[in-house]
Coordinates of C-alpha atoms and ligand atoms in Angstrom, one line a residue:
Chain G
X1 CA 93.3 218.7 126.4
X2 CA 93.4 215.0 126.5
X3 CA 90.3 213.1 127.6
X4 CA 87.6 215.5 126.4
X5 CA 89.3 216.1 123.1
X6 CA 89.1 212.4 122.4
X7 CA 85.4 212.7 122.1
X8 CA 86.1 213.9 118.5
X9 CA 88.8 211.9 116.9
X10 CA 92.4 213.1 116.4
X11 CA 93.3 214.8 113.2
X12 CA 96.5 214.3 111.2
X13 CA 97.0 218.0 110.3
X14 CA 95.0 221.2 110.8
X15 CA 93.7 223.3 113.6
X16 CA 92.0 222.5 116.8
X17 CA 90.2 225.4 118.5
X18 CA 89.6 224.4 122.0
X19 CA 88.0 226.1 125.0
X20 CA 85.4 227.9 123.0
X21 CA 82.6 229.2 125.1
X22 CA 79.8 226.7 125.0
X23 CA 77.3 227.6 122.2
X24 CA 79.8 229.6 120.1
X25 CA 81.1 226.7 117.9
X26 CA 78.9 227.6 115.0
X27 CA 79.9 231.3 115.2
X28 CA 83.5 230.1 115.1
X29 CA 82.8 228.2 111.9
X30 CA 81.1 231.3 110.5
X31 CA 84.2 233.4 111.2
X32 CA 86.3 230.8 109.3
X33 CA 83.8 231.0 106.5
X34 CA 83.3 227.2 106.8
X35 CA 79.9 226.2 105.5
X36 CA 80.7 222.7 104.4
X37 CA 81.1 223.7 100.7
X38 CA 84.8 224.2 100.9
X39 CA 85.6 220.5 101.2
X40 CA 87.4 220.7 104.6
X41 CA 86.6 218.0 107.1
X42 CA 85.3 219.7 110.2
X43 CA 84.4 218.1 113.5
X44 CA 82.5 219.9 116.2
X45 CA 82.1 219.1 119.8
X46 CA 79.4 221.1 121.6
X47 CA 78.8 221.3 125.3
X48 CA 81.7 219.1 126.1
X49 CA 82.4 218.9 129.9
X50 CA 85.4 221.0 130.8
X51 CA 87.2 221.2 134.2
X52 CA 88.0 224.8 133.5
X53 CA 84.8 226.1 131.9
X54 CA 82.1 223.7 133.0
X55 CA 81.1 223.2 129.4
X56 CA 82.9 224.2 126.2
X57 CA 82.8 223.7 122.5
X58 CA 85.6 222.4 120.3
X59 CA 86.1 222.8 116.6
X60 CA 88.6 220.8 114.5
X61 CA 89.4 221.7 111.0
X62 CA 91.5 219.3 109.0
X63 CA 94.1 220.6 106.6
X64 CA 93.7 224.3 107.4
X65 CA 95.6 226.7 109.6
X66 CA 94.1 230.0 110.7
X67 CA 95.1 233.4 109.4
X68 CA 95.8 236.3 111.8
X69 CA 92.6 238.0 110.8
X70 CA 90.6 235.0 111.7
X71 CA 92.4 234.6 115.0
X72 CA 91.7 238.3 115.7
X73 CA 88.0 238.0 115.3
X74 CA 87.9 234.7 117.1
X75 CA 89.4 236.5 120.1
X76 CA 86.4 238.8 120.2
X77 CA 83.8 236.1 120.5
X78 CA 85.7 233.4 122.1
X79 CA 88.4 235.1 124.2
X80 CA 89.2 232.0 126.2
X81 CA 89.8 229.8 123.2
X82 CA 93.1 228.1 122.6
X83 CA 94.3 227.3 119.1
X84 CA 96.3 224.2 118.5
X85 CA 98.1 223.7 115.3
X86 CA 98.4 220.0 114.5
X87 CA 100.9 218.3 112.3
X88 CA 101.4 214.5 112.2
X89 CA 98.7 214.1 114.9
X90 CA 100.7 216.2 117.4
X91 CA 100.2 219.7 118.7
X92 CA 103.2 221.6 117.3
X93 CA 102.0 225.0 118.4
X94 CA 99.6 226.3 121.0
X95 CA 98.3 229.9 120.7
X96 CA 96.3 231.8 123.3
X97 CA 94.2 234.6 121.9
X98 CA 95.1 238.2 122.4
X99 CA 92.6 240.9 121.6
X100 CA 93.8 242.9 118.6
X101 CA 93.6 246.7 118.5
X102 CA 91.5 246.6 115.4
X103 CA 89.8 244.1 113.0
X104 CA 89.8 244.8 109.3
X105 CA 87.4 243.3 106.7
X106 CA 85.8 240.8 109.0
X107 CA 82.8 242.3 110.7
X108 CA 80.1 244.2 108.9
X109 CA 78.7 247.4 110.4
X110 CA 75.1 247.1 111.8
X111 CA 74.4 250.8 110.9
X112 CA 72.6 250.6 107.5
X113 CA 73.5 254.2 106.9
X114 CA 77.3 253.5 107.3
X115 CA 79.4 254.2 104.2
X116 CA 80.8 250.6 104.5
X117 CA 77.4 249.3 103.6
X118 CA 77.1 251.5 100.5
X119 CA 78.9 249.4 97.9
X120 CA 82.0 251.4 98.0
X121 CA 85.5 250.1 97.6
X122 CA 86.3 250.0 101.4
X123 CA 86.9 247.3 103.9
X124 CA 85.2 247.6 107.3
X125 CA 87.5 248.6 110.1
X126 CA 86.6 248.2 113.7
X127 CA 88.5 249.5 116.7
X128 CA 88.4 247.0 119.6
X129 CA 87.2 248.5 122.8
X130 CA 87.4 246.9 126.3
X131 CA 83.8 245.8 126.0
X132 CA 83.0 245.7 122.3
X133 CA 84.0 247.1 118.9
X134 CA 83.5 250.4 117.2
X135 CA 83.2 251.1 113.5
X136 CA 86.0 253.4 112.4
X137 CA 83.8 255.0 109.7
X138 CA 80.5 255.7 111.4
X139 CA 81.6 255.2 115.0
X140 CA 78.8 252.9 115.9
X141 CA 79.6 250.8 119.0
X142 CA 78.7 247.1 119.0
X143 CA 78.7 245.5 122.4
X144 CA 76.2 242.7 122.2
X145 CA 76.4 239.6 120.0
X146 CA 79.4 240.6 117.9
X147 CA 79.3 237.2 116.2
X148 CA 76.1 238.3 114.5
X149 CA 78.1 240.9 112.6
X150 CA 80.6 238.6 111.1
X151 CA 80.6 239.2 107.4
X152 CA 80.2 235.7 106.0
X153 CA 81.0 235.5 102.3
Chain W
X1 CA 95.7 259.5 105.2
X2 CA 96.6 263.2 105.0
X3 CA 96.5 264.9 108.3
X4 CA 95.1 268.1 106.8
X5 CA 91.6 266.8 106.2
X6 CA 89.0 268.1 108.5
X7 CA 86.7 265.2 109.1
X8 CA 85.4 265.4 112.7
X9 CA 85.4 267.9 115.5
X10 CA 87.2 265.3 117.5
X11 CA 90.5 265.9 115.8
X12 CA 90.5 269.6 116.9
X13 CA 92.6 270.5 119.9
X14 CA 92.0 273.7 121.8
X15 CA 94.9 275.3 120.0
X16 CA 93.5 274.3 116.6
X17 CA 90.1 275.8 117.5
X18 CA 91.6 279.0 118.8
X19 CA 93.8 279.4 115.7
X20 CA 90.8 279.1 113.3
X21 CA 88.6 281.4 115.4
X22 CA 91.3 284.1 115.7
X23 CA 91.9 284.0 112.0
X24 CA 88.1 284.1 111.4
X25 CA 87.9 287.2 113.5
X26 CA 90.4 288.9 111.1
X27 CA 88.3 287.9 108.1
X28 CA 85.1 289.0 109.8
X29 CA 86.5 292.4 110.5
X30 CA 87.0 293.2 106.8
X31 CA 85.8 290.3 104.6
X32 CA 86.5 292.1 101.3
X33 CA 90.2 292.8 102.1
X34 CA 91.5 289.4 101.3
X35 CA 90.5 289.0 97.6
X36 CA 94.1 288.3 96.5
X37 CA 94.9 285.7 99.0
X38 CA 94.1 282.6 97.0
X39 CA 93.6 283.9 93.5
X40 CA 94.0 280.7 91.6
X41 CA 92.4 278.3 94.1
X42 CA 89.6 276.1 93.0
X43 CA 87.3 274.5 95.6
X44 CA 85.4 271.4 94.6
X45 CA 81.9 271.2 96.0
X46 CA 80.5 267.7 96.3
X47 CA 77.1 267.9 97.7
X48 CA 75.3 264.6 97.6
X49 CA 72.5 266.0 99.7
X50 CA 71.0 269.4 99.1
X51 CA 72.1 272.1 101.5
X52 CA 71.9 275.5 99.8
X53 CA 73.2 277.5 102.7
X54 CA 76.2 275.5 103.6
X55 CA 77.1 275.3 100.0
X56 CA 76.6 279.1 99.5
X57 CA 78.7 279.9 102.5
X58 CA 81.6 277.9 101.1
X59 CA 81.1 279.5 97.7
X60 CA 81.1 282.9 99.3
X61 CA 84.2 282.1 101.4
X62 CA 86.3 280.9 98.5
X63 CA 85.3 283.9 96.4
X64 CA 86.1 286.3 99.3
X65 CA 89.6 284.8 99.2
X66 CA 89.9 285.4 95.5
X67 CA 89.4 281.8 94.4
X68 CA 86.5 280.0 92.7
X69 CA 84.5 276.9 93.0
X70 CA 83.4 274.0 90.8
X71 CA 80.2 272.2 91.6
X72 CA 79.2 268.7 90.7
X73 CA 75.6 269.8 90.6
X74 CA 72.7 267.8 91.9
X75 CA 72.9 264.1 92.4
X76 CA 70.0 263.6 90.0
X77 CA 72.0 265.2 87.1
X78 CA 75.3 263.6 87.8
X79 CA 77.1 260.3 87.1
X80 CA 76.3 259.2 90.7
X81 CA 72.8 258.5 89.4
X82 CA 74.4 256.1 86.9
X83 CA 75.9 254.1 89.8
X84 CA 79.4 255.5 90.0
X85 CA 80.9 255.0 93.5
X86 CA 81.5 257.9 95.8
X87 CA 85.1 257.0 95.9
X88 CA 85.4 257.4 92.1
X89 CA 83.4 260.6 91.9
X90 CA 85.5 262.2 94.6
X91 CA 88.8 261.1 93.0
X92 CA 87.8 262.7 89.7
X93 CA 86.7 266.0 91.2
X94 CA 89.9 266.0 93.4
X95 CA 91.7 266.0 90.1
X96 CA 90.2 269.4 89.2
X97 CA 90.3 271.2 92.5
X98 CA 92.8 272.3 95.2
X99 CA 90.5 271.3 98.0
X100 CA 87.2 269.5 98.4
X101 CA 84.0 270.0 100.4
X102 CA 81.9 266.9 100.9
X103 CA 78.3 266.6 102.1
X104 CA 76.9 263.1 102.0
X105 CA 74.0 261.3 103.6
X106 CA 76.0 258.3 104.8
X107 CA 77.9 258.3 108.0
X108 CA 81.7 257.9 107.6
X109 CA 81.5 259.1 104.0
X110 CA 84.1 261.8 104.6
X111 CA 86.5 259.4 106.3
X112 CA 86.3 257.1 103.4
X113 CA 86.8 259.8 100.8
X114 CA 89.7 261.1 102.7
X115 CA 91.4 257.8 102.1
X116 CA 91.1 258.3 98.3
X117 CA 91.8 261.9 97.5
X118 CA 95.1 263.8 97.6
X119 CA 93.8 267.3 98.2
X120 CA 92.6 268.6 101.6
X121 CA 89.0 267.5 102.3
X122 CA 86.4 269.3 104.5
X123 CA 83.6 267.3 105.9
X124 CA 80.4 269.4 105.5
X125 CA 78.2 266.8 107.1
X126 CA 78.0 263.0 106.8
X127 CA 74.6 261.6 107.7
X128 CA 74.1 261.7 111.5
X129 CA 77.9 261.7 111.9
X130 CA 79.9 264.9 112.0
X131 CA 79.7 268.5 110.8
X132 CA 83.0 270.2 112.0
X133 CA 82.7 273.4 110.1
X134 CA 79.3 274.1 111.7
X135 CA 80.9 273.4 115.0
X136 CA 83.7 275.9 114.4
X137 CA 81.2 278.6 113.5
X138 CA 79.1 277.6 116.6
X139 CA 82.2 278.0 118.8
X140 CA 83.0 281.3 117.2
X141 CA 79.5 282.5 118.0
X142 CA 79.8 281.2 121.6
X143 CA 83.1 282.8 122.1
X144 CA 81.8 286.2 120.9
X145 CA 78.8 286.1 123.1
X146 CA 79.6 284.2 126.2
X147 CA 83.3 283.1 126.0
X148 CA 84.4 279.5 125.7
X149 CA 85.5 278.8 129.3
X150 CA 83.6 278.8 132.5
X151 CA 80.2 278.5 130.8
X152 CA 77.2 276.4 131.3
X153 CA 75.6 275.3 128.0
X154 CA 72.3 273.6 127.3
X155 CA 71.9 271.7 124.1
X156 CA 68.3 270.8 123.3
X157 CA 66.3 268.9 120.7
X158 CA 67.2 266.0 118.6
X159 CA 70.4 264.8 120.2
X160 CA 70.3 261.4 118.6
X161 CA 70.5 262.3 114.9
X162 CA 71.7 265.8 115.2
X163 CA 75.3 265.8 113.8
X164 CA 75.8 269.4 114.7
X165 CA 75.2 268.5 118.3
X166 CA 77.6 265.6 118.2
X167 CA 80.4 267.7 116.8
X168 CA 79.8 270.6 119.2
X169 CA 79.8 268.3 122.2
X170 CA 83.1 266.8 121.2
X171 CA 84.7 270.2 120.6
X172 CA 83.4 271.7 123.9
X173 CA 85.4 269.1 125.8
X174 CA 88.5 271.2 125.0
X175 CA 87.0 274.0 127.1
X176 CA 85.8 274.5 130.6
X177 CA 82.2 274.1 129.7
X178 CA 79.5 272.3 131.7
X179 CA 77.3 270.6 129.1
X180 CA 73.6 269.8 129.7
X181 CA 71.7 267.8 127.2
X182 CA 67.9 268.2 127.0
X183 CA 65.8 265.9 124.9
X184 CA 63.0 263.4 124.9
X185 CA 64.0 259.9 126.0
X186 CA 63.7 258.7 122.4
X187 CA 66.2 261.3 121.0
X188 CA 68.9 261.1 123.6
X189 CA 72.6 261.2 122.7
X190 CA 73.8 258.1 120.9
X191 CA 75.9 255.6 122.7
X192 CA 79.0 256.4 120.7
X193 CA 78.9 260.1 121.5
X194 CA 78.3 259.4 125.2
X195 CA 81.3 257.0 125.1
X196 CA 83.6 259.7 123.7
X197 CA 82.4 262.3 126.2
X198 CA 83.0 259.9 129.0
X199 CA 86.5 259.1 127.6
X200 CA 87.2 262.8 127.5
X201 CA 86.1 263.2 131.1
X202 CA 83.6 265.8 130.1
X203 CA 81.2 267.3 132.6
X204 CA 77.9 266.2 131.1
X205 CA 74.3 265.9 132.4
X206 CA 71.2 264.7 130.6
X207 CA 67.7 266.1 131.2
X208 CA 64.2 265.6 129.8
X209 CA 62.9 269.0 131.0
X210 CA 64.5 272.4 130.0
X211 CA 63.2 274.1 133.1
X212 CA 65.3 272.0 135.4
X213 CA 68.4 273.7 134.1
X214 CA 67.4 276.8 132.1
X215 CA 68.1 279.4 134.9
X216 CA 71.8 278.2 135.1
X217 CA 72.5 278.4 131.4
X218 CA 74.8 280.9 129.6
X219 CA 74.1 279.4 126.2
X220 CA 71.0 277.5 125.0
X221 CA 71.6 275.7 121.7
X222 CA 68.3 274.6 120.2
X223 CA 68.0 272.1 117.4
X224 CA 65.2 270.9 115.2
X225 CA 63.3 267.8 115.9
X226 CA 62.5 266.2 112.5
X227 CA 59.0 265.1 111.8
X228 CA 60.2 262.1 109.8
X229 CA 61.8 260.6 112.9
X230 CA 58.3 259.9 114.2
X231 CA 56.0 257.3 112.6
X232 CA 53.1 259.0 114.3
X233 CA 52.2 262.7 113.7
X234 CA 50.6 263.2 117.1
X235 CA 53.7 262.0 118.9
X236 CA 55.8 264.4 116.9
X237 CA 53.5 267.3 117.7
X238 CA 53.6 266.6 121.4
X239 CA 57.3 266.3 121.5
X240 CA 58.1 269.2 119.2
X241 CA 55.8 271.5 121.3
X242 CA 57.6 270.5 124.5
X243 CA 61.1 271.2 123.2
X244 CA 60.4 274.6 121.6
X245 CA 60.9 278.0 123.3
X246 CA 59.0 281.3 123.3
X247 CA 59.2 284.4 125.5
X248 CA 57.3 282.7 128.3
X249 CA 59.6 279.7 128.4
X250 CA 62.6 282.1 128.6
X251 CA 61.3 284.0 131.6
X252 CA 63.5 282.2 134.2
X253 CA 66.6 282.5 132.0
X254 CA 69.6 284.7 132.8
X255 CA 69.4 288.1 131.3
X256 CA 72.5 287.5 129.1
X257 CA 71.5 284.1 127.9
X258 CA 72.6 283.4 124.3
X259 CA 70.1 281.4 122.3
X260 CA 71.6 279.6 119.2
X261 CA 70.2 277.4 116.5
X262 CA 72.0 275.9 113.5
X263 CA 69.0 276.8 111.3
X264 CA 66.7 276.2 109.5
X265 CA 64.2 276.3 112.3
X266 CA 60.6 275.3 111.9
X267 CA 58.8 276.1 115.1
X268 CA 61.3 275.4 117.9
X269 CA 61.9 279.1 118.5
X270 CA 58.9 281.4 118.3
X271 CA 59.5 284.4 116.1
X272 CA 58.8 286.7 119.0
X273 CA 62.3 285.7 120.4
X274 CA 64.0 287.1 117.3
X275 CA 63.7 290.7 118.5
X276 CA 65.2 290.0 122.0
X277 CA 68.9 290.1 123.0
X278 CA 68.8 286.4 123.4
X279 CA 68.5 285.7 119.7
X280 CA 71.9 284.9 118.2
X281 CA 71.0 282.5 115.5
X282 CA 71.2 284.9 112.5
X283 CA 74.5 286.2 113.7
X284 CA 75.6 282.5 114.0
X285 CA 74.6 281.8 110.4
X286 CA 76.5 284.9 109.3
X287 CA 79.6 283.6 111.0
X288 CA 79.7 280.7 108.6
X289 CA 81.5 282.7 106.0
X290 CA 84.5 284.1 108.0
X291 CA 85.0 280.8 109.8
X292 CA 85.0 278.9 106.4
X293 CA 87.3 281.5 105.0
X294 CA 89.7 280.8 107.9
X295 CA 89.5 277.0 107.4
X296 CA 90.0 277.3 103.6
X297 CA 92.9 279.7 104.1
X298 CA 94.6 277.3 106.5
X299 CA 94.2 274.3 104.2
X300 CA 95.2 276.0 101.0
X301 CA 98.1 277.6 102.7
X302 CA 99.4 274.3 104.1
X303 CA 99.0 272.7 100.7
X304 CA 100.9 275.3 98.7
Ligands
ZN401 ZN1 79.9 251.8 110.4

């Protein structure tokens, strides 16, 4: 924390996602469904020097705390990230990510022939494997570039 | 979800398989002796993809048990054409029937429908996914001809899209079977199936040439390579020729090799093989009825 985080200014209330693997900040925003149209103030630091990681990305979202679903998917693409909940400019809670057993309704299945891509009333469900995720409907395994399958509204 | 749906071969333990096969053997011995077993049962047939034989074998099975079937007809003539969701169609038909059979072109369709219906559901094929009732009749045939333990089985052809292959490979992990997969590079087992076989600790080898392994096989399971998988007709012809068998191909085989095929075949097995003791594919097709009788009997019994 501290020095590097000052590169983007402190926020009064919201969430700071720190220690994101460099280059993943925009994917993190995609997970959060943040495209600038929702009115939130968002600050991004990319390729910020980090003692621990060499370089890292940081995302600050004002006035918004993350849901468990969002945290779960975040853990898949940015497993080293820490989530700091900010109130009154202070970190009141610090979360480390834990990989969930499954993620529901967040990723879309890359298999075009999967029933979850057929306009049926089902949410996608993915089982989390050691090195990827697996669609619970068609069983397709996704290992590379999971962020590309985040279902952005 | 109900635990009496049959969605994938993965959910079958060795005991489950043996129970169904033993029961199937009873039905097989005298198929017409059970006409009063499920007299009022109605089986709902939801075939979103044409498959005359699978459908007929289910119809025959339920009639042999004394029940009857209702059929949603072809997709062209049904409300599906008007844009109704699969989930809705299945829920409506489940309201008429005591059990459902689903064939659908999308992978995972049966799993989804299973979440919506409150009668037992049998997956009769979902895209390139699973086909567990086919697997049970395959296992029945293997058991009759070679036994299910201490066997070496070769599975050849389109291993990428062949759902019968995926289901069979899963089910065989319950038994002491060495599995050899023979296919062109482009049609190898998909990653997800390999993952499961690995997780199960299955004894699995992959080959591109049949003759590397043929002399060791007790069972050779041949599947069709579909023309539409290849953009180029020449490429298809080349590969199809290489993964077909005739009497000459079979010369190095064991005398008691069992040759199977889920049918229909095109030209993967030359007709001259039909008259040999190797040929077991018509017997295999016949076994569909007693095996489906056993499955339906089990489901309807559990649901009574
Ligand atoms: Zn899928």
